[in-house]
PDB file of C-alpha atoms and ligand atoms in Angstrom:
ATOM      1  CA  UNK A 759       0.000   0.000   0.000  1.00 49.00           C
ATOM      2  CA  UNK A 760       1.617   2.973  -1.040  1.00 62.00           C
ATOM      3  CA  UNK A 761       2.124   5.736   1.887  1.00 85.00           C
ATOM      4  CA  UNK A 762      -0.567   8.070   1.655  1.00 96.00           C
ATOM      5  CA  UNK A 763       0.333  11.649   3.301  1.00 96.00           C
ATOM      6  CA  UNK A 764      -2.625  12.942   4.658  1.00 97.00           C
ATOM      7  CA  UNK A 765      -4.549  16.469   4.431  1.00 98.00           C
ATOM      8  CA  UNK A 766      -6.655  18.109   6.867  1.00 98.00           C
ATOM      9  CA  UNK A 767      -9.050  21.021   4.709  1.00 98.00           C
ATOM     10  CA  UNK A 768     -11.423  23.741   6.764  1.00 98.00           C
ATOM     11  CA  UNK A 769     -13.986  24.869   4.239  1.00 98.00           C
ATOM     12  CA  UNK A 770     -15.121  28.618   5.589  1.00 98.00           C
ATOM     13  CA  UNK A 771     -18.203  28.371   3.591  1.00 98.00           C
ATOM     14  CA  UNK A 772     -19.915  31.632   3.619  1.00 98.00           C
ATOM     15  CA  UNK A 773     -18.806  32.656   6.833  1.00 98.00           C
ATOM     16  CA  UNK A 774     -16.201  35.229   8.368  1.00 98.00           C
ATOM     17  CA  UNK A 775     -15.767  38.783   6.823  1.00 98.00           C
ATOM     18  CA  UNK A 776     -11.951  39.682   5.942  1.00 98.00           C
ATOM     19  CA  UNK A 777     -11.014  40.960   9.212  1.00 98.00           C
ATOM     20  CA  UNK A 778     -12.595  37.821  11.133  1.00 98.00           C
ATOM     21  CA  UNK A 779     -10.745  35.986   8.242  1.00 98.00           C
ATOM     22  CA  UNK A 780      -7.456  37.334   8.777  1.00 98.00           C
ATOM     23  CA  UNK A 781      -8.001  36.913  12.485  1.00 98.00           C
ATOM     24  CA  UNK A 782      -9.130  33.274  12.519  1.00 98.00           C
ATOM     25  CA  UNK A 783      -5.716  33.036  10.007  1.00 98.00           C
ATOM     26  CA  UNK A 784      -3.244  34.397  12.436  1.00 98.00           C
ATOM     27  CA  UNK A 785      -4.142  32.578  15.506  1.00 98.00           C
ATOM     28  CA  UNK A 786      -4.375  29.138  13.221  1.00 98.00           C
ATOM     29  CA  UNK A 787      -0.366  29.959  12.427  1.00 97.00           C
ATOM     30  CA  UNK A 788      -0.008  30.328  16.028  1.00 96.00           C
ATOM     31  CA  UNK A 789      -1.240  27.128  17.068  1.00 96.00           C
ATOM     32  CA  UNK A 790       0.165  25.280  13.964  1.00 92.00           C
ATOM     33  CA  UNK A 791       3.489  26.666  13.568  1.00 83.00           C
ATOM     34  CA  UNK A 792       5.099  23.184  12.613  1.00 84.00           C
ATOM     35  CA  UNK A 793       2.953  20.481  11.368  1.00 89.00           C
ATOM     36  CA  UNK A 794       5.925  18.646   9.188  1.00 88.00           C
ATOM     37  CA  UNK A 795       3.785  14.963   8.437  1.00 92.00           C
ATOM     38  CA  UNK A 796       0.652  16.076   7.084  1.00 96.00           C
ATOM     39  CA  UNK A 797      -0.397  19.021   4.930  1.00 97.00           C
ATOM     40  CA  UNK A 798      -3.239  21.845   5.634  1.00 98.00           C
ATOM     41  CA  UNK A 799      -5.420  23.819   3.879  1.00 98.00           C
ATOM     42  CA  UNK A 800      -7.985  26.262   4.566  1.00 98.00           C
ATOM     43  CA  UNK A 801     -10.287  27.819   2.058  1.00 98.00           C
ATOM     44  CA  UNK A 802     -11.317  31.117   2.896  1.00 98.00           C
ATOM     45  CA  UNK A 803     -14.270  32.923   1.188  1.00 98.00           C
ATOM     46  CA  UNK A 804     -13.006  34.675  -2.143  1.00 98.00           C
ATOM     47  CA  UNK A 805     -13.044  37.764  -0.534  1.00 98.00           C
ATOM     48  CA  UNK A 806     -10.472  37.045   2.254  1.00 98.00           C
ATOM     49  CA  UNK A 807      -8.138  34.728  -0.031  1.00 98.00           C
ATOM     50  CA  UNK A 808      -5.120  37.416  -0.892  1.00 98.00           C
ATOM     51  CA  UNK A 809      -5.782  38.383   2.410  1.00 98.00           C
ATOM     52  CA  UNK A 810      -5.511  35.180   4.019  1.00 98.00           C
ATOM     53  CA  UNK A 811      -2.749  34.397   1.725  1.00 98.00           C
ATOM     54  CA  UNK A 812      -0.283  37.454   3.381  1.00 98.00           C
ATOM     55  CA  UNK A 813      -0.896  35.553   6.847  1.00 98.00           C
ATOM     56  CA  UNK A 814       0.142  31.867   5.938  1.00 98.00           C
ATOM     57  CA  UNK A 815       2.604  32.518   3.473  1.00 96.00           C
ATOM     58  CA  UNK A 816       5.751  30.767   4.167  1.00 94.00           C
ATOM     59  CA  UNK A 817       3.649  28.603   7.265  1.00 96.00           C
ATOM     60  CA  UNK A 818       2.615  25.067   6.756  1.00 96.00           C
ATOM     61  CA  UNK A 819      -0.804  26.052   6.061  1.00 98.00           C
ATOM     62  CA  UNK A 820      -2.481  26.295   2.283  1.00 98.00           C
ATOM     63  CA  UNK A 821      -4.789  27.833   0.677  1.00 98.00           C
ATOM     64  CA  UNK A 822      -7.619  26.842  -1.081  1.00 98.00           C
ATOM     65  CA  UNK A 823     -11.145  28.324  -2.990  1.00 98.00           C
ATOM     66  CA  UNK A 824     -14.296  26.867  -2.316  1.00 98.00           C
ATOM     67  CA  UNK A 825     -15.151  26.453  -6.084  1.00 98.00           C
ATOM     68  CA  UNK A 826     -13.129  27.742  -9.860  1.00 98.00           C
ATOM     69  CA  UNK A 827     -15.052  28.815 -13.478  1.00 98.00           C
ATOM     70  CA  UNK A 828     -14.223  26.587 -16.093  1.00 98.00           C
ATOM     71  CA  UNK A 829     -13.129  29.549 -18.374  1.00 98.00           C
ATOM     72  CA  UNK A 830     -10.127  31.333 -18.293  1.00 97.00           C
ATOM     73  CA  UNK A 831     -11.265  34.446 -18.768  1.00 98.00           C
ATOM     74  CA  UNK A 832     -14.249  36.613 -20.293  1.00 98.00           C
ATOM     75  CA  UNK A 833     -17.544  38.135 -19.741  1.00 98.00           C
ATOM     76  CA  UNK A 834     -18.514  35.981 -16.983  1.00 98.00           C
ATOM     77  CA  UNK A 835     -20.066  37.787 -14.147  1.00 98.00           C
ATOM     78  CA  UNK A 836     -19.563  36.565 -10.866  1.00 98.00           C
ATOM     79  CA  UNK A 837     -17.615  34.347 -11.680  1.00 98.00           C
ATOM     80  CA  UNK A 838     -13.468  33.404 -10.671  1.00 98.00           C
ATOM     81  CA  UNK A 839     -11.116  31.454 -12.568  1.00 98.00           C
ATOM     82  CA  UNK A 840      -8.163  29.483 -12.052  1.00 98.00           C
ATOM     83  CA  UNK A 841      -5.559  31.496 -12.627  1.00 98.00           C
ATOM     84  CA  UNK A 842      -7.292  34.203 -10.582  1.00 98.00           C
ATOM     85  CA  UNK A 843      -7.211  32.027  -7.590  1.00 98.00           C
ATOM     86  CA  UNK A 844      -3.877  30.798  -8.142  1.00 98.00           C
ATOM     87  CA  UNK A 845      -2.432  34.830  -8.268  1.00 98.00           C
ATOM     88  CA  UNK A 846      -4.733  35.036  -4.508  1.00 98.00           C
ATOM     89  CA  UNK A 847      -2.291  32.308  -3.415  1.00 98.00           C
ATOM     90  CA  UNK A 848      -4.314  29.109  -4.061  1.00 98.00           C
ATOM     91  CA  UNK A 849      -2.725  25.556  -4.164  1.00 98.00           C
ATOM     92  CA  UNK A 850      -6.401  23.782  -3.763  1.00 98.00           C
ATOM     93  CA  UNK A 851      -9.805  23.867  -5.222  1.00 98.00           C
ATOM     94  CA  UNK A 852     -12.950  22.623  -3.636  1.00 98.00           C
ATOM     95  CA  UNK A 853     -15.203  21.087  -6.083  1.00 98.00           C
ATOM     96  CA  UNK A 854     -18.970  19.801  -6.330  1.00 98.00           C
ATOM     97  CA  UNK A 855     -19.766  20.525  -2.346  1.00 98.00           C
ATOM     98  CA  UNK A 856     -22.498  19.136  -1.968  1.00 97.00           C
ATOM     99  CA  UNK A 857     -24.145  22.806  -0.933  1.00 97.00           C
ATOM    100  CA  UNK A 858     -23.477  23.845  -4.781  1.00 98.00           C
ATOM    101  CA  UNK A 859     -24.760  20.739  -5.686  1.00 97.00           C
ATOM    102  CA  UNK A 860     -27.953  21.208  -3.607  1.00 96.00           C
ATOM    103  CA  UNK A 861     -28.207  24.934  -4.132  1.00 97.00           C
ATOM    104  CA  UNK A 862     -26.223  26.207  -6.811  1.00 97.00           C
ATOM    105  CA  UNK A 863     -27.321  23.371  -9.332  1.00 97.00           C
ATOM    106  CA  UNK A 864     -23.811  21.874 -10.376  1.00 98.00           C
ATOM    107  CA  UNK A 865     -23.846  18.438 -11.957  1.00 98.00           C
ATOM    108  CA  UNK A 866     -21.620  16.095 -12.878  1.00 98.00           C
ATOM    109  CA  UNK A 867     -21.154  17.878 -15.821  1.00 98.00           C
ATOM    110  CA  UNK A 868     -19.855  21.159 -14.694  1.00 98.00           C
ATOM    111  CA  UNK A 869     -17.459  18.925 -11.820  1.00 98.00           C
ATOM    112  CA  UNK A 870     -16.397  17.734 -14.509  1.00 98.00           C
ATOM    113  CA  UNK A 871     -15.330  21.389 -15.838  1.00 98.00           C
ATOM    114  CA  UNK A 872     -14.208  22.641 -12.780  1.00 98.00           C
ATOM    115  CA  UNK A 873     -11.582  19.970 -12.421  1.00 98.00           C
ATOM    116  CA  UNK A 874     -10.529  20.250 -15.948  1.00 98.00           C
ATOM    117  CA  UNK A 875     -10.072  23.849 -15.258  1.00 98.00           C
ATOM    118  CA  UNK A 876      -8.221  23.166 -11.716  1.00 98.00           C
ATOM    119  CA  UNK A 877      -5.566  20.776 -13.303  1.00 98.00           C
ATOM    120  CA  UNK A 878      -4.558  23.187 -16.329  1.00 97.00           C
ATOM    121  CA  UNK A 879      -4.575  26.005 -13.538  1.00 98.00           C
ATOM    122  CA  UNK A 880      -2.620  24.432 -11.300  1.00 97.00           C
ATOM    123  CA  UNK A 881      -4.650  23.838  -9.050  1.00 98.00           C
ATOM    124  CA  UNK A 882      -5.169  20.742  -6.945  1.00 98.00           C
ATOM    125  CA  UNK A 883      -8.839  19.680  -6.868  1.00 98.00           C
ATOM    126  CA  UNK A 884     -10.463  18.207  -4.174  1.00 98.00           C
ATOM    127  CA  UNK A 885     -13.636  16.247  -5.753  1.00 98.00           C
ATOM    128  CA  UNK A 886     -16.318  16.204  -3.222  1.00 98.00           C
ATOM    129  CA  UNK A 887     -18.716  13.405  -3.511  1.00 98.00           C
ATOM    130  CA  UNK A 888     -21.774  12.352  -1.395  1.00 98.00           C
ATOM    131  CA  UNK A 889     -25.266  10.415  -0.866  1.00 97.00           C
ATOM    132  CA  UNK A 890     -28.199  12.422   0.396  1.00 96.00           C
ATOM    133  CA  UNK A 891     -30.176  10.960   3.437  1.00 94.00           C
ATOM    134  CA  UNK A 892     -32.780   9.008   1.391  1.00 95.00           C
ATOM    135  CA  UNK A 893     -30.307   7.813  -0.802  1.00 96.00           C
ATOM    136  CA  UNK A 894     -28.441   5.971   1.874  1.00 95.00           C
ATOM    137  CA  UNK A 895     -31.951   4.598   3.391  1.00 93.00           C
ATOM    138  CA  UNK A 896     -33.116   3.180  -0.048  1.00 96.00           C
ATOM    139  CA  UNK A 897     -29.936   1.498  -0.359  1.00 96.00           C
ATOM    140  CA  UNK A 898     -28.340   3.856  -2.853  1.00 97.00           C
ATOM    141  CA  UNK A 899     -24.990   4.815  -1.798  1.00 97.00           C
ATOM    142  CA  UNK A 900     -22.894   3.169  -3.722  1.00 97.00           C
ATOM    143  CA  UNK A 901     -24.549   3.774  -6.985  1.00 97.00           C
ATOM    144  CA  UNK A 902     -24.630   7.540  -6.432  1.00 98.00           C
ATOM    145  CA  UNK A 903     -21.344   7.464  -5.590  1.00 98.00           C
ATOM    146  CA  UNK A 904     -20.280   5.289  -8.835  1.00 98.00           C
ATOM    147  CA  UNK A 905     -21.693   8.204 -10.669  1.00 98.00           C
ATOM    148  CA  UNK A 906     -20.758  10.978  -9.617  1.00 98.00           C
ATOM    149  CA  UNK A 907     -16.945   9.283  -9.935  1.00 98.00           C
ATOM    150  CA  UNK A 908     -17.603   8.224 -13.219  1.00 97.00           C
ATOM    151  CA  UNK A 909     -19.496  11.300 -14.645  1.00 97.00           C
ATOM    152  CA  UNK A 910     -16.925  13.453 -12.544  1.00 97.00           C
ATOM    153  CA  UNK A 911     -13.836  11.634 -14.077  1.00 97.00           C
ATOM    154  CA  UNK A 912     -15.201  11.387 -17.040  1.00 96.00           C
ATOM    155  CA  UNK A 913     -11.974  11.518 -20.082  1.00 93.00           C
ATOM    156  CA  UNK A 914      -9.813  12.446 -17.808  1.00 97.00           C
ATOM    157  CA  UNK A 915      -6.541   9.650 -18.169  1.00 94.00           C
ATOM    158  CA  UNK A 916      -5.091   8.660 -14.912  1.00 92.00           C
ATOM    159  CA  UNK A 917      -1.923  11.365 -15.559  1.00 94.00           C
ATOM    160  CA  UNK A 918      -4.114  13.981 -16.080  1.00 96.00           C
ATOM    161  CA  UNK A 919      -5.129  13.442 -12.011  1.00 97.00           C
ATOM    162  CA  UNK A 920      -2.338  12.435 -10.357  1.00 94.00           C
ATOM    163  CA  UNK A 921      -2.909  15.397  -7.830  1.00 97.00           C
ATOM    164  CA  UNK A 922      -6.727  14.779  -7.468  1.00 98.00           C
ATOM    165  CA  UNK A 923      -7.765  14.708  -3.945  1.00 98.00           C
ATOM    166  CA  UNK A 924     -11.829  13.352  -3.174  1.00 98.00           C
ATOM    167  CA  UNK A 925     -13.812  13.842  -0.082  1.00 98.00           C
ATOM    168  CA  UNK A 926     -16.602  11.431   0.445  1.00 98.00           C
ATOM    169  CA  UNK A 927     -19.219  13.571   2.562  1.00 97.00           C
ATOM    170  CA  UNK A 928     -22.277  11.997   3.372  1.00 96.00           C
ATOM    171  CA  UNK A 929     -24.663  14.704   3.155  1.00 95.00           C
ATOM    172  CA  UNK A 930     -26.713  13.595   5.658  1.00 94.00           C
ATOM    173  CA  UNK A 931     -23.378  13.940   7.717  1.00 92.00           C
ATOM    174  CA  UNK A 932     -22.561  17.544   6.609  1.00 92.00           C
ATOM    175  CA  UNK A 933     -23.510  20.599   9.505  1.00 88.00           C
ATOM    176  CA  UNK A 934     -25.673  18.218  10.949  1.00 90.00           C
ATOM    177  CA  UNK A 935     -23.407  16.578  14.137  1.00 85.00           C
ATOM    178  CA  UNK A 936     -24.440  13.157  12.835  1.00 85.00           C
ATOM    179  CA  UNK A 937     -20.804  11.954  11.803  1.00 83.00           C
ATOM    180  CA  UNK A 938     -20.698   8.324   9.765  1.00 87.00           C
ATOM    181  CA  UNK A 939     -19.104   5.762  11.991  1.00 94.00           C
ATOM    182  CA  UNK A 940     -15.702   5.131  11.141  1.00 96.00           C
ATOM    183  CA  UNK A 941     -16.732   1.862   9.654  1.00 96.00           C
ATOM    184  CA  UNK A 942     -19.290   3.208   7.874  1.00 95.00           C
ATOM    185  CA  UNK A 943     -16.666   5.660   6.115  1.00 97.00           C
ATOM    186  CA  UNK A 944     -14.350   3.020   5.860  1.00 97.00           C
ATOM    187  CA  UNK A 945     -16.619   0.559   3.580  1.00 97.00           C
ATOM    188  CA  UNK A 946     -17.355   3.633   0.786  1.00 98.00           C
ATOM    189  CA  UNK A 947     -13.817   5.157   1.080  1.00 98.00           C
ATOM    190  CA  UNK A 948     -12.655   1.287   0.129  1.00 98.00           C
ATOM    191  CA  UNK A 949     -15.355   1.306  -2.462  1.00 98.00           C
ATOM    192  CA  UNK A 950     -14.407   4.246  -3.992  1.00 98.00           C
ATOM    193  CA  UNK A 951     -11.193   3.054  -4.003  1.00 98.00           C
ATOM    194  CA  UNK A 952     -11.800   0.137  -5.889  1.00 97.00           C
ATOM    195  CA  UNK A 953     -13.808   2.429  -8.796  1.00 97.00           C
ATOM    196  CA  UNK A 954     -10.162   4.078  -8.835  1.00 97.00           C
ATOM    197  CA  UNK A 955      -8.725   1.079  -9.881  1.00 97.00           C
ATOM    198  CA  UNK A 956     -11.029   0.206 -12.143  1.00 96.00           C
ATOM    199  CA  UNK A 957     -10.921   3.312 -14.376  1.00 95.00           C
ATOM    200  CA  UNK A 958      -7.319   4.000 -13.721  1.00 96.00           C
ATOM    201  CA  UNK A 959      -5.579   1.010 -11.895  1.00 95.00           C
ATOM    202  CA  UNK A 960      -4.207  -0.015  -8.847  1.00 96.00           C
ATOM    203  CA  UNK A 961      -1.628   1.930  -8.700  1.00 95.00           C
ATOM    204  CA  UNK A 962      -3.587   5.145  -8.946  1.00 96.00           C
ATOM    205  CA  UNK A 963      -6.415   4.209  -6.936  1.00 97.00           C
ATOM    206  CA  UNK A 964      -3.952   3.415  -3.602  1.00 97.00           C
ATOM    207  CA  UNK A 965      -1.909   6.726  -4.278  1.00 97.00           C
ATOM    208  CA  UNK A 966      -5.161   9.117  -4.215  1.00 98.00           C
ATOM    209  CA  UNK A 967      -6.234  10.829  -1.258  1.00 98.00           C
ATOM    210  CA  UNK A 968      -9.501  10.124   0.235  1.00 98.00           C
ATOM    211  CA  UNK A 969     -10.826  12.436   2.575  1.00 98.00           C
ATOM    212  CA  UNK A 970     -13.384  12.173   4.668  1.00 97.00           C
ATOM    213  CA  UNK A 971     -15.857  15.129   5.097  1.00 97.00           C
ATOM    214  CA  UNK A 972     -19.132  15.579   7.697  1.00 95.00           C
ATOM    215  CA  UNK A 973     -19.560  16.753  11.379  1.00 93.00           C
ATOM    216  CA  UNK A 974     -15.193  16.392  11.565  1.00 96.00           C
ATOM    217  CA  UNK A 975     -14.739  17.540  14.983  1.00 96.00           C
ATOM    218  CA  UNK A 976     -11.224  17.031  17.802  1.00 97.00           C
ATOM    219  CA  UNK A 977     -13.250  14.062  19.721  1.00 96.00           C
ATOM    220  CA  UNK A 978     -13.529  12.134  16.282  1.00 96.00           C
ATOM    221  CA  UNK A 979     -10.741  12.832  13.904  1.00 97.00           C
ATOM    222  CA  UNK A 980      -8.283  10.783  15.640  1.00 97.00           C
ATOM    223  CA  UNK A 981     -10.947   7.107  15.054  1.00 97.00           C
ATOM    224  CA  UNK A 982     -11.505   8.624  11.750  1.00 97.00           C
ATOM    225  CA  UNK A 983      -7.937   8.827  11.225  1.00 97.00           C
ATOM    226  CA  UNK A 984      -7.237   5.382  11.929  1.00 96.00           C
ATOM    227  CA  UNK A 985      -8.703   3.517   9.566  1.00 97.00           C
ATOM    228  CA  UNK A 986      -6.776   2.155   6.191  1.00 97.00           C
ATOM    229  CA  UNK A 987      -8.218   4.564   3.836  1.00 97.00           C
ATOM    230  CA  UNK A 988      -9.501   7.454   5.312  1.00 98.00           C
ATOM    231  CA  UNK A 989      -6.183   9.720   4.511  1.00 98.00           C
ATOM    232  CA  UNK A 990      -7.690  13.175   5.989  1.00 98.00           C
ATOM    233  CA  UNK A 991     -10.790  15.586   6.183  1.00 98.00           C
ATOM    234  CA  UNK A 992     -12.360  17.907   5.054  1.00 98.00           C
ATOM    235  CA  UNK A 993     -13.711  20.030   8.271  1.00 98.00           C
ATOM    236  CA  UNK A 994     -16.694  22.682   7.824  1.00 97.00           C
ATOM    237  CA  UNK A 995     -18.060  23.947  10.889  1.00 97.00           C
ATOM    238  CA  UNK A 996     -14.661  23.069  13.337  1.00 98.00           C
ATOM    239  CA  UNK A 997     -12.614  24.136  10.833  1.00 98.00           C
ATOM    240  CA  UNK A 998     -14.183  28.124  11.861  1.00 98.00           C
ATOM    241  CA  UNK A 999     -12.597  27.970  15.215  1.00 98.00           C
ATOM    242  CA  UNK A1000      -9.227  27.945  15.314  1.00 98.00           C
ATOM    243  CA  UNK A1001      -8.432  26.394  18.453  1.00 97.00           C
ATOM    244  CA  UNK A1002     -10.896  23.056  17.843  1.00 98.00           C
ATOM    245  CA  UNK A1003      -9.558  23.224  14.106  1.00 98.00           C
ATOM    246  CA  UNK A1004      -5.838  22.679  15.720  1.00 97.00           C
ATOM    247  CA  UNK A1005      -6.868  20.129  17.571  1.00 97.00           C
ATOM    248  CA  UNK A1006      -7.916  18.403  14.485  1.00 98.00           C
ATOM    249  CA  UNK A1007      -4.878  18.807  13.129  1.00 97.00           C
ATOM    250  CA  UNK A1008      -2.786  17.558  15.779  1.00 96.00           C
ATOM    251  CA  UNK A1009      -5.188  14.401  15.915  1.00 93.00           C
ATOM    252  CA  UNK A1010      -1.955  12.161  16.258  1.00 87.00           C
ATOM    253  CA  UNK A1011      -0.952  14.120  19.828  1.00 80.00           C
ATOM    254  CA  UNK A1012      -4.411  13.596  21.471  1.00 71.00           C
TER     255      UNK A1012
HETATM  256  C1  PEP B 456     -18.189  20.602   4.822  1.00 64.33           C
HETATM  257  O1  PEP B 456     -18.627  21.718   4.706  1.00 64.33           O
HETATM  258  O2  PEP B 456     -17.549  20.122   3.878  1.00 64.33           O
HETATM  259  C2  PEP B 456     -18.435  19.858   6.051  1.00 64.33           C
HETATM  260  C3  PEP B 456     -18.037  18.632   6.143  1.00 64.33           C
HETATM  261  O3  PEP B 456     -19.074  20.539   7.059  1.00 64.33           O
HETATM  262  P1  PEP B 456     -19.202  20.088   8.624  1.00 64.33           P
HETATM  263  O4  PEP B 456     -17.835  19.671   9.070  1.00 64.33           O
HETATM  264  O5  PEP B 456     -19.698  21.297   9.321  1.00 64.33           O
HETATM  265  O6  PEP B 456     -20.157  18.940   8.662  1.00 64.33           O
END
């Protein structure tokens, strides 16, 4: 199995002005001065990126957008592209959150897009993937999840992701405190896993980075942590604080 280093993400959401931003930033550095063995991201809102980006510069934190355009540039309203995010400072990309899935109506078809546009930006993307509620009840995870892998993935040739990073986040589990069980995780991070291998072989499929995303808080990480192919998280509502969000990252000294 290859060895798998493993990344801890906060995702701001829509939440913190610049100032609170900048804050939140500076005491994070403060209590993560020196974290050698895994990386760290946070992803600020656009607003607060370049901002953000002056505080952890040259600290083992990165920086990352919650979502990219597909276009490089042009009369796009609203919108930010890659290189835009990667002159704020960003290294990562969120991708197909479930929120903008829910909300914002992205499909498979414009993940698709985004990550296209992430990997000629340089940009690393973190694909997020995810079963609602019902979907889990009627028995439906894994066939979501096949999909939105598949549809996600879609062209792309194993080289073409070698920096791809996915977060499985149950939406059921997302804001809600309901975390999956470890085990629970475990069986669909294996199982996504093995659709890895299938499109683009074993030795892909063990080097990718599977996060795990949903209710990520300090008394869980470290359980979370420990199984075989959960390789990191991606935090929401812990990741705001940044005392409990440096707790999660120092899940290995609790
Ligand atoms: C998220 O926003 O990706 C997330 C997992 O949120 P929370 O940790 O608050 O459930």
């Amino acid at each position: 199995m290859e060895d798998r280093r493993a990344l801890i993400a906060g995702n701001w959401k829509m939440f913190k002005t610049c100032s609170e931003a900048v804050e939140t930033a500076r005491q994070l550095v403060e209590f993560v001065p020196d974290v050698n063995e895994i990386d760290v991201m946070i992803a600020p809102a656009f607003t607060s990126l370049a901002l953000v980006n002056d505080i952890v510069q040259g600290s083992c934190i990165s920086l990352g957008a919650q979502n990219v355009f597909w276009e490089k540039e042009g009369a796009y309203t609203g919108e930010t592209s890659s290189d835009m995010l990667v002159s704020a400072g960003c290294k990562y990309v969120i991708i197909g959150h479930s929120e903008r899935r829910q909300y914002f109506g992205e499909t498979d078809e414009t993940v698709k897009k985004r990550i296209d546009a992430a990997i000629n930006g340089d940009l690393i993307p973190i694909l997020c993937v995810g079963e609602m509620e019902k979907e889990r009840e009627s028995g439906e995870t894994f066939s979501v999840l096949d999909k939105q892998i598949k549809k996600g993935l879609e062209d792309f040739s194993y080289s073409d992701l070698r920096t791809l990073v996915i977060a499985y986040e149950p939406v059921w589990a997302i804001g809600t405190g309901k975390t999956a069980t470890s085990d629970q995780a475990q069986e669909v991070h294996l199982f996504l896993r093995s659709l890895l291998e299938k499109s683009f072989g074993a030795k892909f499929s063990e080097s990718v980075r599977i996060l795990y995303g949903g209710s990520v808080k300090p008394n869980n990480i470290s359980e979370l942590m420990a199984m075989n192919d959960i390789d990191g998280a991606l935090v929401g509502g812990a990741s705001l604080n940044a005392e409990m969000f440096s707790r999660i990252i120092h899940f290995k000294h609790q």
